[in-house]
PDB file of C-alpha atoms in Angstrom:
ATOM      1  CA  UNK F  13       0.827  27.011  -4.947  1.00  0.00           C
ATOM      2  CA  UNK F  14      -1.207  30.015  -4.594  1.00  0.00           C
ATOM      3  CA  UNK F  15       1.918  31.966  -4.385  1.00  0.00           C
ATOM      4  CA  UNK F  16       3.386  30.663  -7.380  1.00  0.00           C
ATOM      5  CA  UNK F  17       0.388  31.450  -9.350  1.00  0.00           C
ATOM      6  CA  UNK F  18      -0.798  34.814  -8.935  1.00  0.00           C
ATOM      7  CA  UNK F  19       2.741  36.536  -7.635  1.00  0.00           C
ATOM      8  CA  UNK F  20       6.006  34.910  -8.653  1.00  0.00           C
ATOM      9  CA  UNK F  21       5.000  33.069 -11.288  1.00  0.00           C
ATOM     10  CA  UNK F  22       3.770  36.021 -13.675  1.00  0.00           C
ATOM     11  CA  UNK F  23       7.051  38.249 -12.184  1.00  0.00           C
ATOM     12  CA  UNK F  24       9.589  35.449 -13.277  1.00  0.00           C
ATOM     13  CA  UNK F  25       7.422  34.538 -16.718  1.00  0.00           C
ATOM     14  CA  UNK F  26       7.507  38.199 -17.440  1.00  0.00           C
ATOM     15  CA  UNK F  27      11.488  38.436 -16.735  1.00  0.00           C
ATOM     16  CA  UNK F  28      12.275  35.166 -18.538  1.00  0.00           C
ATOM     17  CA  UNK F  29      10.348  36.520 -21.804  1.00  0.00           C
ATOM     18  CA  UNK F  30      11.780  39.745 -21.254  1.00  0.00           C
ATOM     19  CA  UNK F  31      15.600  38.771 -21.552  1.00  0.00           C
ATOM     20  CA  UNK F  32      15.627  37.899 -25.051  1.00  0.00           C
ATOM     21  CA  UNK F  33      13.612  41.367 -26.016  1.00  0.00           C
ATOM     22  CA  UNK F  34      16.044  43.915 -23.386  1.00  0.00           C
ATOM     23  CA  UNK F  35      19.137  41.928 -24.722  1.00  0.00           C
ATOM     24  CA  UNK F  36      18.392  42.938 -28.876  1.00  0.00           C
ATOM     25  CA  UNK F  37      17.671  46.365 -27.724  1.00  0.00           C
ATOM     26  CA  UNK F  38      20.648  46.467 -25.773  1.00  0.00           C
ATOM     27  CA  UNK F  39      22.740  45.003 -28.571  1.00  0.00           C
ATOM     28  CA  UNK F  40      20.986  47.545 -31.467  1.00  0.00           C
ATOM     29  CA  UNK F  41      22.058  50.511 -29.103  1.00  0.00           C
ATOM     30  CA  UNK F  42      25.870  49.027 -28.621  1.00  0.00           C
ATOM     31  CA  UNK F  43      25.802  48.172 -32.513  1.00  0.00           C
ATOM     32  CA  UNK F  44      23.756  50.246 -34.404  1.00  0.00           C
ATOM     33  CA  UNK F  45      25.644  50.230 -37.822  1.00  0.00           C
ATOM     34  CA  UNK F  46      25.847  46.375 -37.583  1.00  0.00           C
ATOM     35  CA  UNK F  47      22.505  45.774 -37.013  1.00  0.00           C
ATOM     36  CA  UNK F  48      21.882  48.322 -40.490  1.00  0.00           C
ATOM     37  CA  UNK F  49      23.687  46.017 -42.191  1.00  0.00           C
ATOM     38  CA  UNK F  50      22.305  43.007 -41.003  1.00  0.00           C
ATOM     39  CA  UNK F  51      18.368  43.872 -42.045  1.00  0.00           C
ATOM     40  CA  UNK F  52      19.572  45.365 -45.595  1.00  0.00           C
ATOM     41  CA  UNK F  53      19.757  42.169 -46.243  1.00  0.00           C
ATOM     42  CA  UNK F  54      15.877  41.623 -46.033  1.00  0.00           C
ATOM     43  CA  UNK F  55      15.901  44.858 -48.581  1.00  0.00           C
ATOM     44  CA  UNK F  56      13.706  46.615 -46.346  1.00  0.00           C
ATOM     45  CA  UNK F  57      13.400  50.375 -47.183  1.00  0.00           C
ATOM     46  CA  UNK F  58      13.895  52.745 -44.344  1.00  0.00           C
ATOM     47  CA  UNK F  59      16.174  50.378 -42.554  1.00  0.00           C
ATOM     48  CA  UNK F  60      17.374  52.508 -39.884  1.00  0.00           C
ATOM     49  CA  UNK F  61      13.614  54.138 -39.535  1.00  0.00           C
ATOM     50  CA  UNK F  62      12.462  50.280 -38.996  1.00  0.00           C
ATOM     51  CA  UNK F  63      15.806  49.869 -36.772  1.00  0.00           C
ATOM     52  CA  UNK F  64      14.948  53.023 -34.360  1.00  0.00           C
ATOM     53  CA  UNK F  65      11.028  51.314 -34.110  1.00  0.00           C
ATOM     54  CA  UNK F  66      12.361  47.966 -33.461  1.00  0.00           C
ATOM     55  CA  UNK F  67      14.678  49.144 -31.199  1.00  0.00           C
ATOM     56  CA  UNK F  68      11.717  50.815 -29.389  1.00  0.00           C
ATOM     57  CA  UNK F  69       9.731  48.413 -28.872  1.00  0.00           C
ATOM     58  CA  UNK F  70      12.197  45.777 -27.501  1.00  0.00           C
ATOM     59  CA  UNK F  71      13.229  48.315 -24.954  1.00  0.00           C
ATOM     60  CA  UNK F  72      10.001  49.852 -24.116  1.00  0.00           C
ATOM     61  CA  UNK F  73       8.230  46.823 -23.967  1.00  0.00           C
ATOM     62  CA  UNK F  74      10.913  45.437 -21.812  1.00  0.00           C
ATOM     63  CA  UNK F  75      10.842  48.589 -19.507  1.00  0.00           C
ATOM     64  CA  UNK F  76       6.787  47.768 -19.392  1.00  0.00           C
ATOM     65  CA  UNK F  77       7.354  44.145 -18.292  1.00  0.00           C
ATOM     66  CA  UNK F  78       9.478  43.770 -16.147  1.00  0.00           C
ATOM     67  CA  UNK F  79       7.628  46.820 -14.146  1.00  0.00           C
ATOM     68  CA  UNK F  80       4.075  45.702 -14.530  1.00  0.00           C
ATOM     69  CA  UNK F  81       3.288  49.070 -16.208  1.00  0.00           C
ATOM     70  CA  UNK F  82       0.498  48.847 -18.970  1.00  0.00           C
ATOM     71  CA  UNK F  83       2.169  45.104 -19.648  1.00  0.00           C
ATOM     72  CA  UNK F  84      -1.081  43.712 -21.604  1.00  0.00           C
ATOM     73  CA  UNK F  85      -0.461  46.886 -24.368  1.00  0.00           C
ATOM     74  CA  UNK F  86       3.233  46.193 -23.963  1.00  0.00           C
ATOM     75  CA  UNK F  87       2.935  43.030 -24.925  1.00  0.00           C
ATOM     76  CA  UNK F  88       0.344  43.033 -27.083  1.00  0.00           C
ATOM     77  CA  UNK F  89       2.308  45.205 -29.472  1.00  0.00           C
ATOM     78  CA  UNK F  90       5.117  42.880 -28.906  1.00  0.00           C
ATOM     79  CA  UNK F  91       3.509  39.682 -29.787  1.00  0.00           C
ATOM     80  CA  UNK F  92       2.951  41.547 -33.251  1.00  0.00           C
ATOM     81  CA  UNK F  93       5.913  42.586 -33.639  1.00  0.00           C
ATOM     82  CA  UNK F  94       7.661  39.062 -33.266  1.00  0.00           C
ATOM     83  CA  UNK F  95       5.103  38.070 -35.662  1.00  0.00           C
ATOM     84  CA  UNK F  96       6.187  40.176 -38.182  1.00  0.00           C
ATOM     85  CA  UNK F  97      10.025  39.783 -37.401  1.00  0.00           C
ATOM     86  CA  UNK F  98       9.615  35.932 -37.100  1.00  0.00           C
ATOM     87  CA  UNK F  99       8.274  35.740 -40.690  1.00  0.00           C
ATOM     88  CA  UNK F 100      10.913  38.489 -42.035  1.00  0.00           C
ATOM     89  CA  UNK F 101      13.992  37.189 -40.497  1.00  0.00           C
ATOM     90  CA  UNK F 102      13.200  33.330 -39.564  1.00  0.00           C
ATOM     91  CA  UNK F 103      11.213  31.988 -43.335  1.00  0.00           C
ATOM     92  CA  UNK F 104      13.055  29.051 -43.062  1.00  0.00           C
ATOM     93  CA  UNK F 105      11.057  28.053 -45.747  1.00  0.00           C
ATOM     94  CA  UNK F 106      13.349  29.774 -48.278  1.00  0.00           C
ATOM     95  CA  UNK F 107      15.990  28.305 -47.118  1.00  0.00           C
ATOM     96  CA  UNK F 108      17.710  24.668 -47.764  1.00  0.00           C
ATOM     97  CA  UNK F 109      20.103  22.436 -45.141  1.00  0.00           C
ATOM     98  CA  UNK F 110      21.060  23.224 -42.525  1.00  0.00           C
ATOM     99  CA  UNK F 111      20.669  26.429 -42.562  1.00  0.00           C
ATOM    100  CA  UNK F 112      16.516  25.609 -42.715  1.00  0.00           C
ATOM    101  CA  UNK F 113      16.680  23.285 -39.665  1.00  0.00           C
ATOM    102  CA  UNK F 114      18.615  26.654 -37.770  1.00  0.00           C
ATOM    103  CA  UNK F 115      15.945  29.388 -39.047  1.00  0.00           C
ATOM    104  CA  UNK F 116      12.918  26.829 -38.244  1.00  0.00           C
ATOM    105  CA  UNK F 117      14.300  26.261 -35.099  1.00  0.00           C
ATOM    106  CA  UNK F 118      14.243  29.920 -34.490  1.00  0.00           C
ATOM    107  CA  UNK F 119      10.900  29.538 -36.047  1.00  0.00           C
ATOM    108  CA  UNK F 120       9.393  27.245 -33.145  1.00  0.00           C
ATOM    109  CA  UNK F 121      10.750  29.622 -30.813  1.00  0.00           C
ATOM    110  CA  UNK F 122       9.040  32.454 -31.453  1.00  0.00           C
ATOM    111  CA  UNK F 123       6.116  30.843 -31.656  1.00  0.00           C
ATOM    112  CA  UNK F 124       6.387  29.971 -28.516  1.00  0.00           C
ATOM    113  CA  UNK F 125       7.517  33.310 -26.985  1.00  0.00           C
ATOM    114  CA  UNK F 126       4.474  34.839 -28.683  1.00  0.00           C
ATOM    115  CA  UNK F 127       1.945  32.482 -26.975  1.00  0.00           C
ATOM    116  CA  UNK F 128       3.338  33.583 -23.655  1.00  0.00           C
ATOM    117  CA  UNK F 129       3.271  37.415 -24.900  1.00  0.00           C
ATOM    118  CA  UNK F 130      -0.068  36.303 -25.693  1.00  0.00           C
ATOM    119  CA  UNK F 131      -1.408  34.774 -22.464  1.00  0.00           C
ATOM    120  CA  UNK F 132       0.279  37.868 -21.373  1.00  0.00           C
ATOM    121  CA  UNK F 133      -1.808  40.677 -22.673  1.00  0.00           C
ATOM    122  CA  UNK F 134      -4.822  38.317 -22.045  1.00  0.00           C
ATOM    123  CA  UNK F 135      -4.848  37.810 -18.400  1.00  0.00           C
ATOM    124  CA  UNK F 136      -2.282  40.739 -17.482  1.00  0.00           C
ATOM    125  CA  UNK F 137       1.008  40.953 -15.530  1.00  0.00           C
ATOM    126  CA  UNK F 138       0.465  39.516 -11.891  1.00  0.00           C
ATOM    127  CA  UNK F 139       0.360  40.587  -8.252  1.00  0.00           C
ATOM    128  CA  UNK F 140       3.924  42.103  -8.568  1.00  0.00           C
ATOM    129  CA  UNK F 141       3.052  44.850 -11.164  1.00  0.00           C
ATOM    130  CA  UNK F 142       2.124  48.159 -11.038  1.00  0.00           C
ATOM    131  CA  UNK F 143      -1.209  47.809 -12.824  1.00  0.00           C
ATOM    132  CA  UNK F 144      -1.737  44.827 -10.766  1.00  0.00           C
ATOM    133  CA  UNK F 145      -5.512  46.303 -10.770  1.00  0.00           C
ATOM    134  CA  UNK F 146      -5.828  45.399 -13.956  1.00  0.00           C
ATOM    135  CA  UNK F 147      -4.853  41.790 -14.192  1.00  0.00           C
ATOM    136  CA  UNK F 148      -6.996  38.733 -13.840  1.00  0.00           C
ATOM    137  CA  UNK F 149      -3.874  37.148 -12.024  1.00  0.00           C
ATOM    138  CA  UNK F 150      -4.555  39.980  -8.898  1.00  0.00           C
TER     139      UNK F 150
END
């Protein structure tokens, strides 16, 4: 169990929270003008300044956890980012039928990715990371 705890448990958390973050980014690079479109409809100003940030943090921050490298920053700044975005694009509390049952689904999710981005930048990556000095995991 020892195993699971302090090496391949943190390396396969990290990679399961990761896929959802490397797979926007991804998708923002392959679609940039979509993407514009899609947050002018929040009526945010700078959208494709906000875009470019966004973009860098959910490829960055992926980089940073899946190697270990300064992961508690990584996903510190990423737990407040999903904050933010979670509130922007998932108020489901604007919304009526179904489409309020979809956005607080998405909603619960986040929540629940940011608690793990949380425990996260808490207690560090694991054995398998390159600041593995720096986790309480290690």
């Amino acid at each position: 169990m020892k195993t699971l705890t302090e090496g391949w448990g943190p390396l396969i958390g990290r990679l399961l929270i990761v896929y959802i973050y490397l797979t926007s980014g991804i998708a923002k690079v392959m679609d940039w003008s979509g993407n514009i479109a899609y947050v002018r409809t929040r009526h945010l100003p700078m959208t494709p300044v906000l875009l470019g940030i966004a973009m860098v943090i959910e490829l960055g921050g992926s980089l940073c956890l899946i190697a270990g490298f300064r992961a508690r920053i990584a996903a510190f700044i990423m737990f407040l980012y999903t904050t933010v975005m979670t509130i922007l694009f998932h108020n489901y509390w604007a919304f009526s039928g179904m489409q309020r049952g979809s956005q607080e689904t998405h909603f619960r999710k986040n929540l629940a990715i940011m608690g793990g981005l949380l425990i996260l930048a808490c207690y560090g990556a694991g054995k398998f990371a390159v600041d593995r000095k720096r986790s309480h995991f290690a």
